Short mmCIF file of C-alpha atoms and ligand atoms in Angstrom, two decimals:
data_model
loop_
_atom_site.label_atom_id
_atom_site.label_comp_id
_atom_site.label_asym_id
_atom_site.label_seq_id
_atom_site.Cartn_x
_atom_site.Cartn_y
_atom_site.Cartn_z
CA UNK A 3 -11.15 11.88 13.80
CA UNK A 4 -14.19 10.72 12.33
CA UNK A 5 -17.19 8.76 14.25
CA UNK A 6 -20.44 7.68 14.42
CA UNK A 7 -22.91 9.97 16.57
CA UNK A 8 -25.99 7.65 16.31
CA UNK A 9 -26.17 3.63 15.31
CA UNK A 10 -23.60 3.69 12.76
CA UNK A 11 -24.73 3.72 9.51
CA UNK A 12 -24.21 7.82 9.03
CA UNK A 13 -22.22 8.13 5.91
CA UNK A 14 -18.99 8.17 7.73
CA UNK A 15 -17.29 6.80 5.12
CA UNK A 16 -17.62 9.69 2.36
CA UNK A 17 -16.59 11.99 5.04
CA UNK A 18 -13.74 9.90 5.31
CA UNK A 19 -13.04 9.87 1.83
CA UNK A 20 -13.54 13.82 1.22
CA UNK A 21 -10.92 14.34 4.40
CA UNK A 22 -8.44 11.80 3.31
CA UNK A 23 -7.80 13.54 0.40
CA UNK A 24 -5.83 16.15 3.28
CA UNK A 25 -4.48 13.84 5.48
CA UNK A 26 -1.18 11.77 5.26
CA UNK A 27 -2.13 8.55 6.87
CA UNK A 28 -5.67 7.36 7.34
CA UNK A 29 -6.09 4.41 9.65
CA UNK A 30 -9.37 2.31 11.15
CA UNK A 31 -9.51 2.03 14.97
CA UNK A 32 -11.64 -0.58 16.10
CA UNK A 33 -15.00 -3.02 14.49
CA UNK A 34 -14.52 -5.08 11.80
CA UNK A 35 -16.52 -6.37 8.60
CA UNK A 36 -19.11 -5.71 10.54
CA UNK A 37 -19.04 -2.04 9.46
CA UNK A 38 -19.65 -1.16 5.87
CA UNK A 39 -19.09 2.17 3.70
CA UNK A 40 -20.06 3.30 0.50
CA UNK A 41 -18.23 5.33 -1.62
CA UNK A 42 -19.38 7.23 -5.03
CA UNK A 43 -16.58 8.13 -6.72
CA UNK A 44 -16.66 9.45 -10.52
CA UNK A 45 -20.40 7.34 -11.06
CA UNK A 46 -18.69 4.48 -9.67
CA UNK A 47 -19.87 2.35 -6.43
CA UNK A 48 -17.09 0.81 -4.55
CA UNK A 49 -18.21 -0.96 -1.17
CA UNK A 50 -15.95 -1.07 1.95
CA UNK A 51 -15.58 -3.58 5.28
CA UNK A 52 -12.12 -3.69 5.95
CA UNK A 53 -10.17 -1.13 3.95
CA UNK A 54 -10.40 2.60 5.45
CA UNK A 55 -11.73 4.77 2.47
CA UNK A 56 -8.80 6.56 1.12
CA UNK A 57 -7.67 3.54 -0.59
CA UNK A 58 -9.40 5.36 -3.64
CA UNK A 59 -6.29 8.04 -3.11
CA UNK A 60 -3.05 6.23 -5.39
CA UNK A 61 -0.75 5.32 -2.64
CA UNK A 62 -2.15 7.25 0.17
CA UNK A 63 -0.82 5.05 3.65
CA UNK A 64 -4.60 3.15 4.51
CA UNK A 65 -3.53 1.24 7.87
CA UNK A 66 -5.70 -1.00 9.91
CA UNK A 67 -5.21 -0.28 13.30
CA UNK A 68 -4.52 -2.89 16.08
CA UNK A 69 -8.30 -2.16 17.78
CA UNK A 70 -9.13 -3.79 14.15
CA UNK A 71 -10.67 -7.36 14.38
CA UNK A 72 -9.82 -8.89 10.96
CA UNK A 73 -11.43 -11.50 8.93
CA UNK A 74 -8.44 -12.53 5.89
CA UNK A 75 -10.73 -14.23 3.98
CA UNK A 76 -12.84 -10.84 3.86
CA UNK A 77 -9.45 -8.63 3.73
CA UNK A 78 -7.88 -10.68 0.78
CA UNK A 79 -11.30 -10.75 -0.91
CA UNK A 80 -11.75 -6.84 -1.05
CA UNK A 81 -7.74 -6.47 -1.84
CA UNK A 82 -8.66 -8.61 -5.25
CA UNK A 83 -11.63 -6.53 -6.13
CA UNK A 84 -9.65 -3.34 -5.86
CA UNK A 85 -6.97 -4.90 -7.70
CA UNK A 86 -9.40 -6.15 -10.47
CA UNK A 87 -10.85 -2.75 -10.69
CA UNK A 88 -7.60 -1.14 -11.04
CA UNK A 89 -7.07 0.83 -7.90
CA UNK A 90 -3.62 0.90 -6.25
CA UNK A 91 -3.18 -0.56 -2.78
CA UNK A 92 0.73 0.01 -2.13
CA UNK A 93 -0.60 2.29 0.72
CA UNK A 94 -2.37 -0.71 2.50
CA UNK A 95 -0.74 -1.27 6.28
CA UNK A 96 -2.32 -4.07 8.53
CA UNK A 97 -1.37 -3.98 11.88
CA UNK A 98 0.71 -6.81 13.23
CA UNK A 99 -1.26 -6.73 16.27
CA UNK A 100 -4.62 -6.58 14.85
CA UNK A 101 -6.94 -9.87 15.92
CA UNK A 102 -8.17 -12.31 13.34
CA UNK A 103 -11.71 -13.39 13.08
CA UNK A 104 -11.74 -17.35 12.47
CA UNK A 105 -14.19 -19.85 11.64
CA UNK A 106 -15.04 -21.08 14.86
CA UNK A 107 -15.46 -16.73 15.37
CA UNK A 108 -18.50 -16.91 13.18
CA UNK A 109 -20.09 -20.10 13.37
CA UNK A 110 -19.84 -19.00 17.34
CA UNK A 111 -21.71 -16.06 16.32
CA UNK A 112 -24.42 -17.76 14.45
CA UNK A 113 -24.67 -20.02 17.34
CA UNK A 114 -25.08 -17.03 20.41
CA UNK A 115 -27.88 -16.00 18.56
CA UNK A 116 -29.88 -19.23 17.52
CA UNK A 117 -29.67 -19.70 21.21
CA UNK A 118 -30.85 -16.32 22.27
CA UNK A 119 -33.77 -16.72 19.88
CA UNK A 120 -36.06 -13.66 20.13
CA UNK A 121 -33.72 -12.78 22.62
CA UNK A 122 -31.72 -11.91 20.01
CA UNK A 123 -28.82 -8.83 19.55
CA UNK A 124 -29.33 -8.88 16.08
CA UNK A 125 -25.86 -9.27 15.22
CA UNK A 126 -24.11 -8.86 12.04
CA UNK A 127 -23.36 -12.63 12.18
CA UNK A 128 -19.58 -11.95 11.11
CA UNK A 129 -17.83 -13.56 14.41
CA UNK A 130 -17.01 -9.72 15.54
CA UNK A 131 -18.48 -10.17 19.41
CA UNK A 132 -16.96 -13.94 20.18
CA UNK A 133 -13.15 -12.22 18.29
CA UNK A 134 -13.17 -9.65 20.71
CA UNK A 135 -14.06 -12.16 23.64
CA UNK A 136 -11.06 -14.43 22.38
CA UNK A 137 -8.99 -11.13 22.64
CA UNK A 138 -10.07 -10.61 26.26
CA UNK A 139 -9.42 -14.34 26.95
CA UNK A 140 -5.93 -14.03 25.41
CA UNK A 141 -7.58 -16.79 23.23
CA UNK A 142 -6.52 -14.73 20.81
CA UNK A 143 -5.35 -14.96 17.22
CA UNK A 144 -2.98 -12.24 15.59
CA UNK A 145 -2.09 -10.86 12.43
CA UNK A 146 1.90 -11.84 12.91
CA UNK A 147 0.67 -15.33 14.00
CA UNK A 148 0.15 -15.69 9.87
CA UNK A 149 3.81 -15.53 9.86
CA UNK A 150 4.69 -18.68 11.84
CA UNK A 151 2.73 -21.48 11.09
CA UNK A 152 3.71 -23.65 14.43
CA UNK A 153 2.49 -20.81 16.41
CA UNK A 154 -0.37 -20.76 14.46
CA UNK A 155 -1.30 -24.34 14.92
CA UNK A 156 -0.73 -24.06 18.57
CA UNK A 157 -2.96 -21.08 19.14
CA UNK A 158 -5.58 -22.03 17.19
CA UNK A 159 -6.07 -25.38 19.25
CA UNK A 160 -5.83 -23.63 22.51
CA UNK A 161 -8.86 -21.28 21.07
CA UNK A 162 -11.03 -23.84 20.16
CA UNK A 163 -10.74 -26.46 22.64
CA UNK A 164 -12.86 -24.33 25.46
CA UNK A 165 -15.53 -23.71 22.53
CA UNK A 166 -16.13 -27.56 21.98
CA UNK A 167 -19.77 -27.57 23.32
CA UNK A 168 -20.93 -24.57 21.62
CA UNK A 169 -19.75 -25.77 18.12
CA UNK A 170 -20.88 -29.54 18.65
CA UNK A 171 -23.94 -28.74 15.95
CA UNK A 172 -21.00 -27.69 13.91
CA UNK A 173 -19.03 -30.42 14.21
CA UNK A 174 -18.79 -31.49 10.71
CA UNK A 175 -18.49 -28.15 9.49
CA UNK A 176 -15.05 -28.87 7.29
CA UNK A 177 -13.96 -25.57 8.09
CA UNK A 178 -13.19 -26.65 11.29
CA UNK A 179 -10.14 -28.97 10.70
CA UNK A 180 -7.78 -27.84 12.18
CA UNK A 181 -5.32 -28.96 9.31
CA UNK A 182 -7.40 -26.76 6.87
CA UNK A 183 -7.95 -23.75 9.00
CA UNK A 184 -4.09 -23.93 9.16
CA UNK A 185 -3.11 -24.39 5.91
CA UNK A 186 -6.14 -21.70 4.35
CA UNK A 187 -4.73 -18.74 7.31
CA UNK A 188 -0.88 -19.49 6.32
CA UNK A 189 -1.78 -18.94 2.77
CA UNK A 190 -3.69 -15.57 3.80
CA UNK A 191 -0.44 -14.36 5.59
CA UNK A 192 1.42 -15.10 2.57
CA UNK A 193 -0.88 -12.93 0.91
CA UNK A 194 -0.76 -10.22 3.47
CA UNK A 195 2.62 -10.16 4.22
CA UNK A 196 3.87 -7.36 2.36
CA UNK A 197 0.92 -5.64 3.83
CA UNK A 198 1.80 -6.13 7.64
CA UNK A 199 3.54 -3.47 9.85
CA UNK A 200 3.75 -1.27 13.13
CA UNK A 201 0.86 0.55 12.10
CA UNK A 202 1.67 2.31 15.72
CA UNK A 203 4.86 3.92 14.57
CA UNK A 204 3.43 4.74 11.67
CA UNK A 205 1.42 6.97 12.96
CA UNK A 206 3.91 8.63 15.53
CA UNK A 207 6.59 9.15 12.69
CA UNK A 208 3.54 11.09 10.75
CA UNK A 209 2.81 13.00 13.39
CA UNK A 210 6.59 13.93 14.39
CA UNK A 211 7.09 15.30 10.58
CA UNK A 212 3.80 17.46 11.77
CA UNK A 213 1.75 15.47 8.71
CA UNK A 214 -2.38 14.52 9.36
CA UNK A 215 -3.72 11.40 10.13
CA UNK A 216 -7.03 10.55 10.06
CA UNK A 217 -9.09 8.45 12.30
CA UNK A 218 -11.94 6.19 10.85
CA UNK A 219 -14.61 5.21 13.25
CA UNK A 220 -16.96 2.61 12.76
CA UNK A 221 -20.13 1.88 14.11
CA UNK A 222 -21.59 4.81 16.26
CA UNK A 223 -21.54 5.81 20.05
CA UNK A 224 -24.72 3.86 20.94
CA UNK A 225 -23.45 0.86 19.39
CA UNK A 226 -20.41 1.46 22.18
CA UNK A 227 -20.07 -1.40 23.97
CA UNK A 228 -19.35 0.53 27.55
CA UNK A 229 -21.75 3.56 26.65
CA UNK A 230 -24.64 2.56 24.20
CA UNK A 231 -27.85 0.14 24.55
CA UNK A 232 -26.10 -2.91 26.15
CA UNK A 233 -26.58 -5.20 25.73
CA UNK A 234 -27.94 -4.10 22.58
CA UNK A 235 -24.64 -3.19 21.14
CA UNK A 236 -21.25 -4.34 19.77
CA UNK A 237 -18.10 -5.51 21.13
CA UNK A 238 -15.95 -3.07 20.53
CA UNK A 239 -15.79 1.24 21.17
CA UNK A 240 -16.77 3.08 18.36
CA UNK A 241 -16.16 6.35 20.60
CA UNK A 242 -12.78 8.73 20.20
CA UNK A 243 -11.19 7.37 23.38
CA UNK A 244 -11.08 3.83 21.51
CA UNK A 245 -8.81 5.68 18.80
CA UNK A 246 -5.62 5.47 21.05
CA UNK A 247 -6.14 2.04 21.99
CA UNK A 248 -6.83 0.99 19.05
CA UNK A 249 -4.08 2.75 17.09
CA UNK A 250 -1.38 3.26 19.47
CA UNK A 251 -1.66 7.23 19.51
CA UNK A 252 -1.83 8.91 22.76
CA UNK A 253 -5.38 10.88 23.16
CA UNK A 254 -2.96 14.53 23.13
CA UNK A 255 -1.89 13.87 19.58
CA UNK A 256 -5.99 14.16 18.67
CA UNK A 257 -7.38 17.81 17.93
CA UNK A 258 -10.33 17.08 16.19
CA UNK A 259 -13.30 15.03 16.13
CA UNK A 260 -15.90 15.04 14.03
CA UNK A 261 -18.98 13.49 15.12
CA UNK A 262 -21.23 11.98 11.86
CA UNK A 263 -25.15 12.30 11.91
CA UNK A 264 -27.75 11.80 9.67
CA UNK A 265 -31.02 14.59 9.42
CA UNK A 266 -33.03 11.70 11.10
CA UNK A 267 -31.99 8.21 13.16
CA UNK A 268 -31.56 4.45 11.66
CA UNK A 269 -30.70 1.61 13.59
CA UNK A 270 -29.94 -1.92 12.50
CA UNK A 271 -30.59 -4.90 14.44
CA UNK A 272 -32.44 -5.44 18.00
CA UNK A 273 -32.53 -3.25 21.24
CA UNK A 274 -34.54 0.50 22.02
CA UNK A 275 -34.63 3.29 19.88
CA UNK A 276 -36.85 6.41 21.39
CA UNK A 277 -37.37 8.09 17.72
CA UNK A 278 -38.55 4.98 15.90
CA UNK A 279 -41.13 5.55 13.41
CA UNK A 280 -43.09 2.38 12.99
CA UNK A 281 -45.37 4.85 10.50
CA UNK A 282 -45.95 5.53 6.97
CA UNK A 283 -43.43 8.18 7.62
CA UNK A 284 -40.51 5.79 8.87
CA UNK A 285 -41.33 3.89 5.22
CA UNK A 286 -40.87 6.96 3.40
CA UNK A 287 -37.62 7.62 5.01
CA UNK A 288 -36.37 3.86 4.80
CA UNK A 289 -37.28 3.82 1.17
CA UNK A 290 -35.84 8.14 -0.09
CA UNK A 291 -32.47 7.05 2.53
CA UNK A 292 -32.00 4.20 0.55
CA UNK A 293 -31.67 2.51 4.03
CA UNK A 294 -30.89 -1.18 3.70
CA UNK A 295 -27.55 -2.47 5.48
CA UNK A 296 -24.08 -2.64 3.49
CA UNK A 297 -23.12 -5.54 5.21
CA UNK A 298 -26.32 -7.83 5.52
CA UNK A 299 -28.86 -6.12 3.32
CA UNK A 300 -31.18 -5.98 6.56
CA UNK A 301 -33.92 -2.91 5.96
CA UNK A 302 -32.91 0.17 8.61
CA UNK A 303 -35.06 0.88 11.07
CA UNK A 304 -35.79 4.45 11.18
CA UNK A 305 -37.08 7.74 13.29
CA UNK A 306 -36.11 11.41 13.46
CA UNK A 307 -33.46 12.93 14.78
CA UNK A 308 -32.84 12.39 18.70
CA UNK A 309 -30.55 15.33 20.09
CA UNK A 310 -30.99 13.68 23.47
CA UNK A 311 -28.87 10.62 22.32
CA UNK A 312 -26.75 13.03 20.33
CA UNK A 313 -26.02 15.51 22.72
CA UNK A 314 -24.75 12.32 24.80
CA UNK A 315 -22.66 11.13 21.95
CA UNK A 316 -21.36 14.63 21.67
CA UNK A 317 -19.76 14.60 25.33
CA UNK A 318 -18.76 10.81 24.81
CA UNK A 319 -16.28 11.99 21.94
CA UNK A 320 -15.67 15.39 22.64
CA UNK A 321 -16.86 16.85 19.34
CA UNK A 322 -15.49 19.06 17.79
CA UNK A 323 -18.09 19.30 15.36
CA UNK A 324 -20.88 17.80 13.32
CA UNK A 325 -21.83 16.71 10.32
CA UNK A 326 -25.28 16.33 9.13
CA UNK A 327 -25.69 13.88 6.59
CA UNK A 328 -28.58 12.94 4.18
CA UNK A 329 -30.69 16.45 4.38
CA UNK A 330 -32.35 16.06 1.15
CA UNK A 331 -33.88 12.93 2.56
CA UNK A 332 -36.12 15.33 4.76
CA UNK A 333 -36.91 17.40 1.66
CA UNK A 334 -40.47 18.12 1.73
CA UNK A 335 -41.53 16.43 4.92
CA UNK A 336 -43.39 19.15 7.02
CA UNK A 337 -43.36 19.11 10.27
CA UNK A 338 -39.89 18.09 10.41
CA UNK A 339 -39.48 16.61 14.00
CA UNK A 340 -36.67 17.12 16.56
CA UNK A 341 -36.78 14.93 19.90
CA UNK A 342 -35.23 17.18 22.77
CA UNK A 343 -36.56 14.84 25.85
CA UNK A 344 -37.81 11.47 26.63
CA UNK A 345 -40.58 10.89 29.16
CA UNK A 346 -40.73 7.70 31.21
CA UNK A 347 -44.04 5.75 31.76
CA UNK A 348 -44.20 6.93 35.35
CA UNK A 349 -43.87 10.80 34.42
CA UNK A 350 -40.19 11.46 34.68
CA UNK A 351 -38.56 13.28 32.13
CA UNK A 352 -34.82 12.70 30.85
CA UNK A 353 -33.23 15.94 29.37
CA UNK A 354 -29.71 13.57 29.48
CA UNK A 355 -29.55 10.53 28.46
CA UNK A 356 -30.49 8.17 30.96
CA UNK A 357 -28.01 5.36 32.50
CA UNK A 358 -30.76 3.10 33.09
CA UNK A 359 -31.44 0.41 30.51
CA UNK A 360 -35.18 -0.26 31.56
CA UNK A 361 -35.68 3.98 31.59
CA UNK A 362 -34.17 3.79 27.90
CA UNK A 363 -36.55 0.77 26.86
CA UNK A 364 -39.63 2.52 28.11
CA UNK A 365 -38.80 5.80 27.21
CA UNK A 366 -41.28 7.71 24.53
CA UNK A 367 -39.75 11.12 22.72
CA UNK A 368 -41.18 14.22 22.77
CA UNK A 369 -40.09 16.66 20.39
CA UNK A 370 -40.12 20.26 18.86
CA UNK A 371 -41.86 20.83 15.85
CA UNK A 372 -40.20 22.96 13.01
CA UNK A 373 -41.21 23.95 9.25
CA UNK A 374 -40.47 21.63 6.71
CA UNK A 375 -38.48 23.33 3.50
CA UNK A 376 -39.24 21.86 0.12
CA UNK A 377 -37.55 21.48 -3.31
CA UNK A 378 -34.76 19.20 -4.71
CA UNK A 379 -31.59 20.74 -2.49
CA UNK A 380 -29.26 18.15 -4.01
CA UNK A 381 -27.98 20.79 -6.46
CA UNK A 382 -26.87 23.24 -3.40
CA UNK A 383 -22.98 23.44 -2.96
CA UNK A 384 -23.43 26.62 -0.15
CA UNK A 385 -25.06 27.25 2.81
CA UNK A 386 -26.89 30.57 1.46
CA UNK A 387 -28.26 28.14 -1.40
CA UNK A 388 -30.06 26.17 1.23
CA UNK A 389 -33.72 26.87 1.54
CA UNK A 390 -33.93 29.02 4.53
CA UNK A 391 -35.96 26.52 6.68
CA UNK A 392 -33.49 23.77 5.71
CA UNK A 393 -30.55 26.10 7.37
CA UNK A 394 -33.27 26.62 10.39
CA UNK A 395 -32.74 22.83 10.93
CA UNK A 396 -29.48 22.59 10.91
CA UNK A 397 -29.17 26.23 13.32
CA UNK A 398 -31.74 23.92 15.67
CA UNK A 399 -29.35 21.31 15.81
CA UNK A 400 -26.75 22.57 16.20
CA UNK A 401 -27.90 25.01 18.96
CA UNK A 402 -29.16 21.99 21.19
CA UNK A 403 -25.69 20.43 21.01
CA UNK A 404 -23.74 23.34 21.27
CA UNK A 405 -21.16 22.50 18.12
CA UNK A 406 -21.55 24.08 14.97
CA UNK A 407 -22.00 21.75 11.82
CA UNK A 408 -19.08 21.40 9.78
CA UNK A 409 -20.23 19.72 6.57
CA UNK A 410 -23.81 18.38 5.23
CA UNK A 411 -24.75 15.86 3.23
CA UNK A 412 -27.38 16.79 -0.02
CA UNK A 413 -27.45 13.74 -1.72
CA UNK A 414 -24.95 9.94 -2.37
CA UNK A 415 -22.06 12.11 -5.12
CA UNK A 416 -18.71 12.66 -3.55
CA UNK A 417 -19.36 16.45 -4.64
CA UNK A 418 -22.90 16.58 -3.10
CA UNK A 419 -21.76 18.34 0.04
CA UNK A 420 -22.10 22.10 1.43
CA UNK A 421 -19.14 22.84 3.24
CA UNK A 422 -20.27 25.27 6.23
CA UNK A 423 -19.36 28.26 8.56
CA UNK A 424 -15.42 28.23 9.36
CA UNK A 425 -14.98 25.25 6.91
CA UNK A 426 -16.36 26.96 3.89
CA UNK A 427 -13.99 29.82 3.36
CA UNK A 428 -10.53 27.85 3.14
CA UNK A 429 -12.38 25.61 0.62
CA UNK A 430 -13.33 28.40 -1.09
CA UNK A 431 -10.58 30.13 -1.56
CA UNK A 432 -8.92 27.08 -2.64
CA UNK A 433 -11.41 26.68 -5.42
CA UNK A 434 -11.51 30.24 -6.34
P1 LIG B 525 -22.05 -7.10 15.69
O1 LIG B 525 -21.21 -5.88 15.62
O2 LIG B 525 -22.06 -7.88 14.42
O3 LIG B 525 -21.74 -7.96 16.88
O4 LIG B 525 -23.57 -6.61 15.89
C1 LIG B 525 -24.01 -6.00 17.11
C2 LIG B 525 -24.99 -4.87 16.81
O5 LIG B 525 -24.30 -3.82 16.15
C3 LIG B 525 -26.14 -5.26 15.89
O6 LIG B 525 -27.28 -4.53 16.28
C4 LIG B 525 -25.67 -4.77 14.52
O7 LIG B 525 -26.75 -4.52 13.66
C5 LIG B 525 -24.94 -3.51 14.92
N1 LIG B 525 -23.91 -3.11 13.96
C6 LIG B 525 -22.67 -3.63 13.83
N2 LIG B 525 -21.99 -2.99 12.86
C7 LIG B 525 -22.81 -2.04 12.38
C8 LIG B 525 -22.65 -1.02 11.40
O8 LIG B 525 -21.60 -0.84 10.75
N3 LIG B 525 -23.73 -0.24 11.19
C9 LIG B 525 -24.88 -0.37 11.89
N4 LIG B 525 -25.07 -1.28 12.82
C10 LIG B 525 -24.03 -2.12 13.08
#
């Protein structure tokens, strides 16, 4: 399994892509449109919201899990541009269970946070929170509701009547006929209908023939919307327990979870972050980490790396291990800065991650100080090619967590990766 250890944003999705390429079925667990992952693949960009990242494999099995809230119009858009540039999507599988984000889901959206005003989450704006509310509400729409348009029709006026109010300023918005929403979502499930299946058993008959699947997180653990900043966070749980909820696959079948990280911190949107650099030096990071959002083209907040939010994330998911994405970012920044504590206002200091929210808020980092390394390290493929302070790093790291790093990150090409320790040698050998 693959997640987010930070605010999303990692680079989850080439890690996804390099491990696909191994695994039988690869399936998304929870999130939606919200998320967004770039993929480089032979000099070519090819941007992802929906569609889990070994789509790029010919027929690989892709599958959007049930946890999935799923906009069509978003879905059938990113099936055409696939199609359009050629790549095959036989393996696409959208679970019949998955919810559907509708108008009313984003105009809602738009709404919550016009009325929060500087009170605002910061949302994506892509009708992700008020979905997963309509889910909880069993105002739900599904996936298989595409399928019968009376069904359809009756749900969908059951969902909006309670939102009335709220969408008055809307209420001219012709999206909202109910006719029109109708007709537009039955023509999207004739579109996805070959598409739509038990992603569930899917999943169970791969792992009964002993075959991989692969488990793409979005977001990141303090974007969890039980554990992270709340409410400062999304609706749905980018941790590994989400994975069998949102896939059907009991939390046994899982042996592995990779937790992603960049070599420093970005966050998107509203709500605290400890390690923010509000400096010359959080410019220079934004600007060499190329850090603007897939989805909304919002500029990243950024900071260094905070191993006392990571070390939480760690327990969250159970890591297995981590991967440290985007070193040659820090390339010739010295001191390189690692935040092991926070310290309240009043004195206290937090080795753990505190539960508090107003602790979190007022909480400044303090951090260790280690040697910069310098040089382009884009060009390194193993970890004795690293400069040796660049490998001191990445010890650091993954001494305060206690998991060793798996994989790292030297720059955007699919081959720009340094496989590491107990991963290296298979990989190898293979290549030998
Ligand atoms: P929502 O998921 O659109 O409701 O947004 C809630 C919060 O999660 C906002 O702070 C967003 O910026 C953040 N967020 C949602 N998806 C992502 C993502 O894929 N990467 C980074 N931040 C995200």
């Amino acid at each position: 399994m693959i997640v987010g250890a930070q605010w999303g944003d990692e680079g989850k999705g080439k890690v996804t892509d390099l491990l696909a390429e191994r695994a039988d079925v690869v399936i998304r667990f929870q999130g939606g449109n919200n998320a967004g992952h770039t993929i480089i693949r032979d000099g070519e960009t090819y941007k992802f919201h929906l569609i889990p990242s070994g789509i790029l494999y010919p027929g690989k099995i892709c599958a959007i899990g049930n946890g999935v809230v799923i906009d069509p119009k978003v879905l059938t858009g990113e099936i055409d541009e696939l199609r359009r540039r050629g790549v095959d999507i036989s393996g696409l599988r959208i679970s019949a269970n998955a919810h559907l984000i509708m108008p009313y889901h984003v105009l809602l959206d738009t709404a919550g946070e016009l009325k929060l005003g500087k009170l605002e989450i910061g949302t994506t704006r892509r009708g992700i929170g008020p979905c997963y509310a309509d889910k909880a509400a069993r105002l739900g729409i599904r996936v298989q509701d595409l399928l019968d348009e009376k069904i359809l029709r009756k749900k969908i006026m059951a969902a909006m009547e309670p939102k009335q109010q709220m969408l008055r300023p809307f209420a001219k918005d012709p999206e909202l006929d109910l006719q029109t929403m109708v007709q537009t979502y039955v023509a999207y499930g004739e579109r996805l209908a070959p598409h739509i299946a038990d992603t569930a058993r899917i999943c169970w008959a791969a792992l009964d023939r002993d075959a991989t699947v692969l488990f793409e997180g979005a977001q990141g653990a303090m974007l969890d919307l039980d554990h992270g900043t709340y409410p400062f966070v999304t609706s749905s749980n980018p941790v590994a327990g989400a994975a069998s909820t949102g896939t059907g696959v009991g939390p046994r079948d899982i042996d592995e979870v990779w937790g992603i990280a960049k070599a420093y911190a970005t966050r998107v949107g509203a709500g605290p972050f400890p390690t923010e650099l509000d400096d010359e030096m959080g410019e220079l990071l934004r600007e060499r980490g190329g850090e603007v959002g897939t989805t909304t083209g919002r500029p990243r907040r950024t900071g260094w790396i905070d191993i006392v939010a990571l070390r939480y994330a760690a327990r969250l998911n159970t890591m297995t291990a981590l991967v440290v994405t985007k070193l040659d970012v820090l390339a010739g920044i010295d001191p390189l800065r690692i935040c092991v504590r926070y310290r309240h206002p009043d004195g206290a200091v937090f080795d753990e991650f505190p539960f508090h929210q107003s602790v979190v808020h007022g909480a400044t980092a303090e951090y260790e100080e280690l040697p910069g390394f310098e040089g382009e390290i884009g060009a390194c493929r193993r970890e004795q090619d690293l400069p040796p302070d660049a490998r001191d790093y990445l010890n650091a790291i993954s001494d305060h967590l206690g998991i060793p790093v798996v994989l790292v990150g030297v720059g955007p090409g699919r081959d720009q990766v340094i496989w590491m320790g107990r991963e290296a040698e298979p990989r190898l050998r293979a290549a030998a």
